[in-house]
Tab-separated table of C-alpha atoms in Angstrom:
chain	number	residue	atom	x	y	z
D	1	UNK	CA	68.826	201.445	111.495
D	2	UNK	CA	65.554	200.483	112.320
D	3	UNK	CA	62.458	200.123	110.015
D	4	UNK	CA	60.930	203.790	110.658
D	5	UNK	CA	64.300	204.753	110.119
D	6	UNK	CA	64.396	203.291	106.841
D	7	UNK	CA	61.071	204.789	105.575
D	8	UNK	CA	62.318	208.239	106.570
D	9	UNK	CA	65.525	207.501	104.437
D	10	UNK	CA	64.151	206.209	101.635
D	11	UNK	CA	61.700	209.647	101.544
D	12	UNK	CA	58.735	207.663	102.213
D	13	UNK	CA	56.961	209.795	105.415
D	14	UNK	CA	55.171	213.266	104.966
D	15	UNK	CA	53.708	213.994	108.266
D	16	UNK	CA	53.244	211.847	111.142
D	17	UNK	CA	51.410	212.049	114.588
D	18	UNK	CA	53.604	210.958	117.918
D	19	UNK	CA	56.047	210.487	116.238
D	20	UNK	CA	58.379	209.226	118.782
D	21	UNK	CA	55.688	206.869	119.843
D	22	UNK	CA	55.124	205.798	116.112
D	23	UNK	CA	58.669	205.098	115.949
D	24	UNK	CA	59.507	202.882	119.167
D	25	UNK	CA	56.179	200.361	118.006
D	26	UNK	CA	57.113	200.044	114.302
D	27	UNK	CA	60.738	199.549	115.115
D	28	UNK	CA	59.523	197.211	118.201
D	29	UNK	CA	57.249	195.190	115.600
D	30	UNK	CA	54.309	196.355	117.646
D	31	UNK	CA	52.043	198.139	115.363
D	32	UNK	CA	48.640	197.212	114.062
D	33	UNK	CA	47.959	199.419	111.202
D	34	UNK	CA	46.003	199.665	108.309
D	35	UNK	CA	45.996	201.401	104.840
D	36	UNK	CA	42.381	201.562	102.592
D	37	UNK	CA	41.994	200.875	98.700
D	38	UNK	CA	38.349	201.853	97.392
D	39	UNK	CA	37.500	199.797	94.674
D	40	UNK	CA	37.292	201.573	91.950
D	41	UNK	CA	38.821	199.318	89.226
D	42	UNK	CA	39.041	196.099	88.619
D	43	UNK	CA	42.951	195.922	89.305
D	44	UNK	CA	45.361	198.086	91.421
D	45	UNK	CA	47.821	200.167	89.610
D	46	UNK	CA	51.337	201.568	89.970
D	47	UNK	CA	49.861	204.206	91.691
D	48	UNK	CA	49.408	201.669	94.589
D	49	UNK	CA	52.523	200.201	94.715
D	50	UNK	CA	53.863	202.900	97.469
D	51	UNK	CA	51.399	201.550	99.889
D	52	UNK	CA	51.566	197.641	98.577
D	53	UNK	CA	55.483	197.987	99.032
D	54	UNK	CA	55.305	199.693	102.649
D	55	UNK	CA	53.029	197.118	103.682
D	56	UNK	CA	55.788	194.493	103.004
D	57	UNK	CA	58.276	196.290	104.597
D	58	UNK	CA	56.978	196.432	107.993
D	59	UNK	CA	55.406	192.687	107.762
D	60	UNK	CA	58.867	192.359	107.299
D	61	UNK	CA	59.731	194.108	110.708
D	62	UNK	CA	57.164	192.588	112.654
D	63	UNK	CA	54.246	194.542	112.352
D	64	UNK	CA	50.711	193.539	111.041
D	65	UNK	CA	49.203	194.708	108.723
D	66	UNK	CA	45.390	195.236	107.851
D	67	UNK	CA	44.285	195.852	104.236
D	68	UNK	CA	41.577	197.277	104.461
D	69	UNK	CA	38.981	196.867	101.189
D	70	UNK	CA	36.336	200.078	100.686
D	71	UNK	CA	33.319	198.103	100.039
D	72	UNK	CA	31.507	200.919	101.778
D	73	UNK	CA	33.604	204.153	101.047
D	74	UNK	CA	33.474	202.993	97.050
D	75	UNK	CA	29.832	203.755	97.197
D	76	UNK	CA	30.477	207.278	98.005
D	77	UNK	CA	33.695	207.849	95.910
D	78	UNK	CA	36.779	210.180	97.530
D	79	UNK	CA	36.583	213.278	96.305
D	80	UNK	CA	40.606	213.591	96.505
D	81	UNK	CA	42.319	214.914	94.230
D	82	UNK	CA	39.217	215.104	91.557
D	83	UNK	CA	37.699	217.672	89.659
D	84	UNK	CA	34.456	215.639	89.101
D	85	UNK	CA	32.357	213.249	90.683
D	86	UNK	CA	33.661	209.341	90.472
D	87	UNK	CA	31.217	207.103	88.584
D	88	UNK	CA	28.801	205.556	90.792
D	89	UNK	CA	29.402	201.578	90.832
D	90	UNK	CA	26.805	198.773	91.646
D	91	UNK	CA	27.670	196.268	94.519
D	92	UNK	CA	28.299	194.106	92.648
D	93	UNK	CA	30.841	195.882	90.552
D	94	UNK	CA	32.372	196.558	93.856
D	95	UNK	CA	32.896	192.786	95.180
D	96	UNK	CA	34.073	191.935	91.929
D	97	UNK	CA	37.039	194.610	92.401
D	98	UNK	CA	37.518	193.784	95.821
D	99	UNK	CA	38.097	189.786	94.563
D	100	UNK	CA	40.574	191.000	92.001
D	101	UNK	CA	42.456	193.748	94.480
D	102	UNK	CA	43.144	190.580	97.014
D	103	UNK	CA	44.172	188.008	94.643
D	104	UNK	CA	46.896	191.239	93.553
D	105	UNK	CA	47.785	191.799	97.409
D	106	UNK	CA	48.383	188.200	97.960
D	107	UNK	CA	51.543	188.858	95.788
D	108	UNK	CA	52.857	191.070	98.354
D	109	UNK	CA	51.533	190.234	101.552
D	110	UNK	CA	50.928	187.488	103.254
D	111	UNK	CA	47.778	186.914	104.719
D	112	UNK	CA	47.096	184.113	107.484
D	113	UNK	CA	46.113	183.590	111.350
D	114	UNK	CA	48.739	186.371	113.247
D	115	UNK	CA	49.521	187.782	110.006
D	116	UNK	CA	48.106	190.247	107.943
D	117	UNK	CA	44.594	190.506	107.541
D	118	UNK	CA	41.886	191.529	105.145
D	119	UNK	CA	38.935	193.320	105.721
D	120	UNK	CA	35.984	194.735	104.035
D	121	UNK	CA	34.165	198.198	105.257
D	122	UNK	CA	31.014	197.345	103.479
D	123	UNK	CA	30.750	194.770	106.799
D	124	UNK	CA	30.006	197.777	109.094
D	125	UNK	CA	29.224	200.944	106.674
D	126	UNK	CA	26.459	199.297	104.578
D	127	UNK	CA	24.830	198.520	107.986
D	128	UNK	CA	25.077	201.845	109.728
D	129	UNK	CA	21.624	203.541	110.799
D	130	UNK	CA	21.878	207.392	109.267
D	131	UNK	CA	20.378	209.279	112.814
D	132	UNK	CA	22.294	207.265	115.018
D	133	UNK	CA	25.789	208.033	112.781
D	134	UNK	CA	24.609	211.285	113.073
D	135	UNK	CA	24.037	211.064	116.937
D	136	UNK	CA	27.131	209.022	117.487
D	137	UNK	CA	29.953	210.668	115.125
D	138	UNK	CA	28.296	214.155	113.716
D	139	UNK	CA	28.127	215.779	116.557
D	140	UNK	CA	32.226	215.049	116.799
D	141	UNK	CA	32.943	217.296	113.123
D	142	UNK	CA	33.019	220.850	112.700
D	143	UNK	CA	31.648	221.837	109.558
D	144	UNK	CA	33.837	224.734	109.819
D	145	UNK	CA	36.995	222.761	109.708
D	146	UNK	CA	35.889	219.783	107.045
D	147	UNK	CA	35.291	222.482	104.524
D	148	UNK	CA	39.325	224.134	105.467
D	149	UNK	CA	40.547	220.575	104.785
D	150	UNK	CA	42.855	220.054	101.540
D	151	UNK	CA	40.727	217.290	100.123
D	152	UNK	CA	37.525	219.482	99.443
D	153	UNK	CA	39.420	222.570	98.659
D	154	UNK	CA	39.650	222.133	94.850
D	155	UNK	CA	35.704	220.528	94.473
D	156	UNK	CA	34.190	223.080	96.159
D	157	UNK	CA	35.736	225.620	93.085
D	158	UNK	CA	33.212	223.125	91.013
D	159	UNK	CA	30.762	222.093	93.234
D	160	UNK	CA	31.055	219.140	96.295
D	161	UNK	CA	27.693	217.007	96.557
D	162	UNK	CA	26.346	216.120	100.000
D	163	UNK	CA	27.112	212.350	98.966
D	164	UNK	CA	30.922	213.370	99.048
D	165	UNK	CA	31.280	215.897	101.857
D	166	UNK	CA	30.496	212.493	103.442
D	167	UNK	CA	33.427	210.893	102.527
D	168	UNK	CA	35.902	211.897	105.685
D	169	UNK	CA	33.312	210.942	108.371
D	170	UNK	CA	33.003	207.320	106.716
D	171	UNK	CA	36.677	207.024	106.383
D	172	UNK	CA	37.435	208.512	109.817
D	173	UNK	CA	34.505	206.122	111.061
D	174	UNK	CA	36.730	203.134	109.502
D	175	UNK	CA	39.478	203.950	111.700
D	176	UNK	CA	37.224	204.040	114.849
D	177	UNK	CA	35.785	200.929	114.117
D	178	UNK	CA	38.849	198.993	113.261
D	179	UNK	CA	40.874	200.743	116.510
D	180	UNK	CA	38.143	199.155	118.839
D	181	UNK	CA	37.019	195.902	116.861
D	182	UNK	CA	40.490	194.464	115.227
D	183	UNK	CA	43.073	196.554	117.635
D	184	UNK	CA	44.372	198.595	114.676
D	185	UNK	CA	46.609	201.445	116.610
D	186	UNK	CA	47.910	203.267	113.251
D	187	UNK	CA	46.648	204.212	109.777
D	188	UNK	CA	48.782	204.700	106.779
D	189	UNK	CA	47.833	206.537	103.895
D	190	UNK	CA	48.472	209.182	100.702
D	191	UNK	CA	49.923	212.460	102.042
D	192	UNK	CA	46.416	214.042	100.285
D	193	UNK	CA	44.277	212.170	102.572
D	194	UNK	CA	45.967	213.882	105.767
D	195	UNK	CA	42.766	215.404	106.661
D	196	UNK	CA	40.099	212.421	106.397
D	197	UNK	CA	43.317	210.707	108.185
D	198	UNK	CA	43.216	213.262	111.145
D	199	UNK	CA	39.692	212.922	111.285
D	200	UNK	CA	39.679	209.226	112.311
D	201	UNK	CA	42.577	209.853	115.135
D	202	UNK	CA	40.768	212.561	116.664
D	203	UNK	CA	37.258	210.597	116.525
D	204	UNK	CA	38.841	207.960	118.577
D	205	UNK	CA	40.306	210.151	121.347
D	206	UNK	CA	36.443	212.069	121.723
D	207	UNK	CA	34.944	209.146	121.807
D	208	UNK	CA	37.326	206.724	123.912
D	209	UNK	CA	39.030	209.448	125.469
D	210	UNK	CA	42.340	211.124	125.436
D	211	UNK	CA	44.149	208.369	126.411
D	212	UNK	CA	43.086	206.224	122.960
D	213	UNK	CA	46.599	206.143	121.265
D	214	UNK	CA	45.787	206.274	117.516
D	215	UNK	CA	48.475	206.978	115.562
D	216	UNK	CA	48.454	208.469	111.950
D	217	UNK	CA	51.437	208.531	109.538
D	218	UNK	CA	50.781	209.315	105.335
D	219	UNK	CA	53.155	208.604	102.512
D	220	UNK	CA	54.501	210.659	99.748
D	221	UNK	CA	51.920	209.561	97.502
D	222	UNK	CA	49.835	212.743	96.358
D	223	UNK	CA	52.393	213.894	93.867
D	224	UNK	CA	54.686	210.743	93.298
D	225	UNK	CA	52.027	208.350	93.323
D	226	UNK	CA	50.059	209.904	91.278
D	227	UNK	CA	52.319	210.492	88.958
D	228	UNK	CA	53.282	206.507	88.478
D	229	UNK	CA	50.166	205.480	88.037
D	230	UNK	CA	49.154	207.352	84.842
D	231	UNK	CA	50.933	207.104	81.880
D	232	UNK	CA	49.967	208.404	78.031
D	233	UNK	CA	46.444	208.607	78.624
D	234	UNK	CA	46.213	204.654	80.369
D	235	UNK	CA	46.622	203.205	84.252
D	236	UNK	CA	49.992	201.152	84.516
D	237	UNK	CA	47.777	197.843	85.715
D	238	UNK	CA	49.300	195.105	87.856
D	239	UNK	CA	47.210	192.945	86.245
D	240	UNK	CA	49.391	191.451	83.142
D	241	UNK	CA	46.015	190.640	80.823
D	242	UNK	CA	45.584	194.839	81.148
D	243	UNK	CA	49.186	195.910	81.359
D	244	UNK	CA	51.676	193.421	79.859
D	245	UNK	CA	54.615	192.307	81.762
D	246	UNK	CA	56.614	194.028	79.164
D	247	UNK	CA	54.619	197.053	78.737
D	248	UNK	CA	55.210	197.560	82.326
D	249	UNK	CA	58.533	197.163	82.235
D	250	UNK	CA	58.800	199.415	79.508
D	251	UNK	CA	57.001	201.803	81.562
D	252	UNK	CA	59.512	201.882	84.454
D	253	UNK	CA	62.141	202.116	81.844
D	254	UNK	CA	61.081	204.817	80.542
D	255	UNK	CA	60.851	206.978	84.051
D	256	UNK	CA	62.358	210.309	83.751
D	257	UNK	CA	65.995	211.131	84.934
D	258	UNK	CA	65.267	213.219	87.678
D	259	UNK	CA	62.681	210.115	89.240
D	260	UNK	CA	64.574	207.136	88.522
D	261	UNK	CA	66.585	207.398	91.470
D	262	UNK	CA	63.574	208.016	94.088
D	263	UNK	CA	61.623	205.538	92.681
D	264	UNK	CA	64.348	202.863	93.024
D	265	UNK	CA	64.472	204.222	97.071
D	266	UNK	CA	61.203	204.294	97.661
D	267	UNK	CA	59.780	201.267	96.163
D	268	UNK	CA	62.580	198.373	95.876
D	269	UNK	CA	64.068	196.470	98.356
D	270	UNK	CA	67.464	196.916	97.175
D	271	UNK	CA	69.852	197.946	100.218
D	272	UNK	CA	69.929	201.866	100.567
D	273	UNK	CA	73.638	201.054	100.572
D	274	UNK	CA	73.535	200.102	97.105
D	275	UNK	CA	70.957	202.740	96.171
D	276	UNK	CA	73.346	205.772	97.748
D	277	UNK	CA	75.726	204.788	95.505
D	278	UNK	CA	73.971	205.401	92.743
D	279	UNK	CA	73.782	208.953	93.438
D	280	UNK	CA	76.180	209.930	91.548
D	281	UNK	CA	75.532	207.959	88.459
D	282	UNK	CA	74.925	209.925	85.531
D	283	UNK	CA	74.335	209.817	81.774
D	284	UNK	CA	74.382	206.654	80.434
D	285	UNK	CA	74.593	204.955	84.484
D	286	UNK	CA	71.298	206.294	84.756
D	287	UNK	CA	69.661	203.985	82.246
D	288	UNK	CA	71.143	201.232	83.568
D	289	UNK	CA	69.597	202.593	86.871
D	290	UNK	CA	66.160	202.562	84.699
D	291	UNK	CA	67.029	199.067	83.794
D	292	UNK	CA	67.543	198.242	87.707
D	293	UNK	CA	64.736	199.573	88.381
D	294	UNK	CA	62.455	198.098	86.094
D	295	UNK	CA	63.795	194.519	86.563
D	296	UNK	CA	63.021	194.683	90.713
D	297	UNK	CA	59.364	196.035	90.147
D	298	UNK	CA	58.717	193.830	87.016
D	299	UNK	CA	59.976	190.966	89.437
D	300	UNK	CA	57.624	192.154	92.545
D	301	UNK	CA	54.365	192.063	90.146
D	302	UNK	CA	54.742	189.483	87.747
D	303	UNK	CA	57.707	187.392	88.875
D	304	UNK	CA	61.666	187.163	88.064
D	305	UNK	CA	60.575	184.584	84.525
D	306	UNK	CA	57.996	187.460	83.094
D	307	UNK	CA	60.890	189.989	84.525
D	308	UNK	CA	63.724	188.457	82.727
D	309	UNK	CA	61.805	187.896	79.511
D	310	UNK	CA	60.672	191.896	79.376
D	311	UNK	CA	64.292	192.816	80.121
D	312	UNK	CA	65.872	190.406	76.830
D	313	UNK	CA	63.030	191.227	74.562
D	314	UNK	CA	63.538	195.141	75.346
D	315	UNK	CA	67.022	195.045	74.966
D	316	UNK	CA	66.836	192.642	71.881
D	317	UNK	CA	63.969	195.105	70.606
D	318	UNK	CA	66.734	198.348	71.311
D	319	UNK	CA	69.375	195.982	70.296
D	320	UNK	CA	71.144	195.366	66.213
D	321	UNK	CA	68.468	192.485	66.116
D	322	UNK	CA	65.446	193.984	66.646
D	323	UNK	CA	64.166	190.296	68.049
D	324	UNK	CA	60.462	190.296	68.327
D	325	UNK	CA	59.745	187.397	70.532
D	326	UNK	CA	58.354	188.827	73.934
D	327	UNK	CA	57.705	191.946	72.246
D	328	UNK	CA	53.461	192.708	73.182
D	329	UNK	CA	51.631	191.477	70.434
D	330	UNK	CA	47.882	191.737	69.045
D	331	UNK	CA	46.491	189.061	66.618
D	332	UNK	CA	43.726	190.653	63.714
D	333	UNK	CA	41.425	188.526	62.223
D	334	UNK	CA	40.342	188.682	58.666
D	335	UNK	CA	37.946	190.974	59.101
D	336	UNK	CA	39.781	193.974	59.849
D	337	UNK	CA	41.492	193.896	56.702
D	338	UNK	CA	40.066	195.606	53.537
D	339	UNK	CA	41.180	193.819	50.091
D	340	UNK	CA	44.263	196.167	50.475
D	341	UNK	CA	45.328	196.151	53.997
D	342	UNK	CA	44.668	197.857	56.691
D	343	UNK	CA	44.523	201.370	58.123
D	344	UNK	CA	47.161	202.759	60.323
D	345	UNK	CA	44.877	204.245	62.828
D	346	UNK	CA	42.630	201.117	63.035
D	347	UNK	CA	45.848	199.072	63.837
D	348	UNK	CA	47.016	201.772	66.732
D	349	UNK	CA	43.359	201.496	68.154
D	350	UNK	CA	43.016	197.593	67.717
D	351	UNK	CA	46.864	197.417	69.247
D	352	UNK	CA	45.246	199.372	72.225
D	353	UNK	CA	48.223	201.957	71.388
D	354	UNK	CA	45.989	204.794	71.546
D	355	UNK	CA	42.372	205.335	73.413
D	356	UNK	CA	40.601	207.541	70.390
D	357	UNK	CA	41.033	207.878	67.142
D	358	UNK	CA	41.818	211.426	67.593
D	359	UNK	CA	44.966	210.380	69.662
D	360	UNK	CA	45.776	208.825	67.046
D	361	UNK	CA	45.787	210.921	64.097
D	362	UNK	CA	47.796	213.535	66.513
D	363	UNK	CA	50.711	210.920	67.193
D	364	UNK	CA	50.420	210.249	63.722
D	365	UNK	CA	50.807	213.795	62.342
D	366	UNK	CA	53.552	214.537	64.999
D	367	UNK	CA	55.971	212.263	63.556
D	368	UNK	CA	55.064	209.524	66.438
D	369	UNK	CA	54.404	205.872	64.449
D	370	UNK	CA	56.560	204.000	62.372
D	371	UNK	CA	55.783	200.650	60.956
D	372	UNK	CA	58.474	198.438	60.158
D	373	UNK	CA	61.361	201.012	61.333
D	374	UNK	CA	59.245	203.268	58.015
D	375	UNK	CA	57.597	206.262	59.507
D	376	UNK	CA	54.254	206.724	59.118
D	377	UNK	CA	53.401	210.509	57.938
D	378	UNK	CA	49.856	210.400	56.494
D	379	UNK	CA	46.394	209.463	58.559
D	380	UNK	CA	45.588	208.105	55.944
D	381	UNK	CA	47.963	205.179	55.287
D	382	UNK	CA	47.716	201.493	54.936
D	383	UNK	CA	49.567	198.632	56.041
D	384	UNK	CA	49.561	196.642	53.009
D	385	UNK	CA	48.546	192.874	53.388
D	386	UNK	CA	51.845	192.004	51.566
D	387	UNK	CA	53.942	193.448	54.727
D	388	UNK	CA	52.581	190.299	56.578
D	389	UNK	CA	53.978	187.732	54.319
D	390	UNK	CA	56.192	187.377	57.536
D	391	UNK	CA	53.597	186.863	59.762
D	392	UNK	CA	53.529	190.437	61.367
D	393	UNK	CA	54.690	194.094	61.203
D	394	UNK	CA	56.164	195.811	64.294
D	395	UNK	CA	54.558	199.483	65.048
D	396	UNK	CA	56.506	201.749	67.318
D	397	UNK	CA	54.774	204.474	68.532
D	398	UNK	CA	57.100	207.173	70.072
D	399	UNK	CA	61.063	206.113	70.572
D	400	UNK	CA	60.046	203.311	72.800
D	401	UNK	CA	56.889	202.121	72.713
D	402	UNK	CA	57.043	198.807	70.070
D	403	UNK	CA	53.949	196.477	69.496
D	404	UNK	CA	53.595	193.289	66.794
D	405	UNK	CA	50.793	192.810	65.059
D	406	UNK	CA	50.078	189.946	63.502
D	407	UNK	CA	47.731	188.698	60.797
């Protein structure tokens, strides 16, 4: 089995262009391709791992990748898959991101003379004269079609600005510019951006001509990506000081049934062999599948130590013993107690358990947080200071969600 082989098995590809042709030069190592993070954050989260973990796999097969960095497109913001306009961010917010994203790829890829490369698209966007854009790549869109693509469909309900309708000719202009400066021959992306994706190919055949092979294949990443990235109101970070390497384990974990099993095929490297196996694993087989699952992407991010620590201190936390030891932890200082303790929301928000306080007194009244294996049932309550003559108390918020907090 090849490597395109491989993506197609573990339900990775949505919709390709020349195909055949995409097929022979990623299973002949021979393809130059690139996938785009905007900068929006200072980390990348789970819902990045799809691409982070296909960019691996074909390293692996020979190919090279480009990871491309949207210094450029950030300023604009993708209008995607939004309902509202992004926040605008200063350059300088931007380059910060873009540091943090790399040192996070590094992880994965492997950067280096004939390897993988990184590049930024503030180098050519931030530099581009407006008329001659206009002059050179305008008169190659149809209005007309833009406005039929997915990506605008739900904004315009709302209202699209100018600033964003804007969006598909810079990105399509970032495949253009990387096909004829840095040889990239293929673009990977979300199967949501299929449009801006098209957009780029078909900019590169009018303006090279139709014999400019530029290939475009996008990933299953609208609905499933989407979906890992987000959990209870919070990102899943890769970055451990945001997302613990135990909350994140936790948060694989905790994956519904009916995902576990794609997830483990589409982003571990565990041998489909040993993944079609699991196929008919239910019940009880399936949380050890959780557990499998966890463990490899826990491993990938933060490294088999953090991953074997997150696995004994959850099942020690599950466990008779209820040992504490890796569990995530927040210190308090003096000041956030009052003479008789402290109050249970404060300690969800200062745990960073909950984002409002009116998150809080919801979990609270449904029956959600327990301190000390007691559950909590008024808004009102305090943690008395005598609970800590151990040193801590141990909230859990939900069935699986368990936090120290220590005084």
């Amino acid at each position: 089995m090849g490597i395109y082989e491989e993506l197609v098995a573990r339900g990775l590809i949505a919709q390709v262009t020349n195909e055949e042709e995409i097929r022979e030069m990623v299973n002949a190592g021979k393809a130059k391709f690139y996938i785009g993070f905007d900068c929006t954050a200072d980390s990348l989260t789970a819902g990045h791992f799809m691409a982070l973990t296909l960019m691996k796999r074909l390293q692996m097969a020979g190919n090279q990748p480009i990871a491309l960095i949207g210094g450029g497109t950030t300023m604009i913001g993708d209008p995607s898959g939004r309902t509202d306009m992004r926040k605008m961010l200063t350059k300088e917010d931007i380059q910060h991101n873009a540091d943090c994203f790399k040192r996070q790829m590094e992880r994965f890829i492997e950067f280096g003379e004939g390897k993988a490369q990184m590049v930024n698209n503030a180098e050519w966007l931030l530099n581009l004269n407006y008329v001659e854009l206009l002059r050179e790549v305008g008169a190659c869109f149809s209005v007309n079609n833009m406005l039929r693509a997915e990506c605008y469909k739900q904004r315009m309900e709302k209202g699209l600005s100018f600033l964003e309708f804007n969006y598909m000719i810079m990105q399509s202009y970032d495949f253009y510019y990387l096909y004829k400066n840095y040889g990239c021959n293929m673009q990977f992306g979300g199967d949501d951006q299929w449009s801006n994706m098209l957009g780029g190919t078909e900019l590169i055949r009018k303006k090279l001509g139709k014999d400019a092979h530029a290939m475009t294949i996008t990933l299953l990443t609208d609905s499933q990506g989407n979906k890992m990235g987000k959990t209870a109101g919070n990102a899943v970070w890769l970055d451990a000081d945001k997302t613990s390497p135990y909350d994140f384990y936790q948060y694989w974990r905790n994956v519904a049934d009916s995902d576990v099993l794609k997830c483990i095929r589409m982003l571990t490297f565990l041998p489909l062999e040993e993944i079609d196996k699991m196929d008919s694993w239910e019940g009880s087989e399936l949380n050890k599948a959780k557990e499998i699952l966890a463990y490899e992407l826990t491993a990938l991010v933060h490294g088999k130590e953090e991953a074997e620590k997150a696995q004994s201190a959850a099942k020690s936390v599950f466990g008779a013993g209820g040992n504490s030891e890796n569990m995530p932890s927040t210190t308090l200082s003096a000041e956030d107690f009052a003479d008789e303790g402290i109050n249970i929301i404060d300690a969800l928000i200062k745990a960073e358990l909950v984002i409002s306080r009116g998150e809080a007194r919801r979990l609270i009244e449904q029956g959600g947080v327990s301190v000390d294996n007691e559950k909590v049932t008024a808004v009102s309550h305090i943690i008395p200071a005598s609970d800590f003559e151990k040193g801590y108390v141990i909230i859990k918020k939900g069935k699986k969600v368990f936090h120290k907090i220590i005084k």
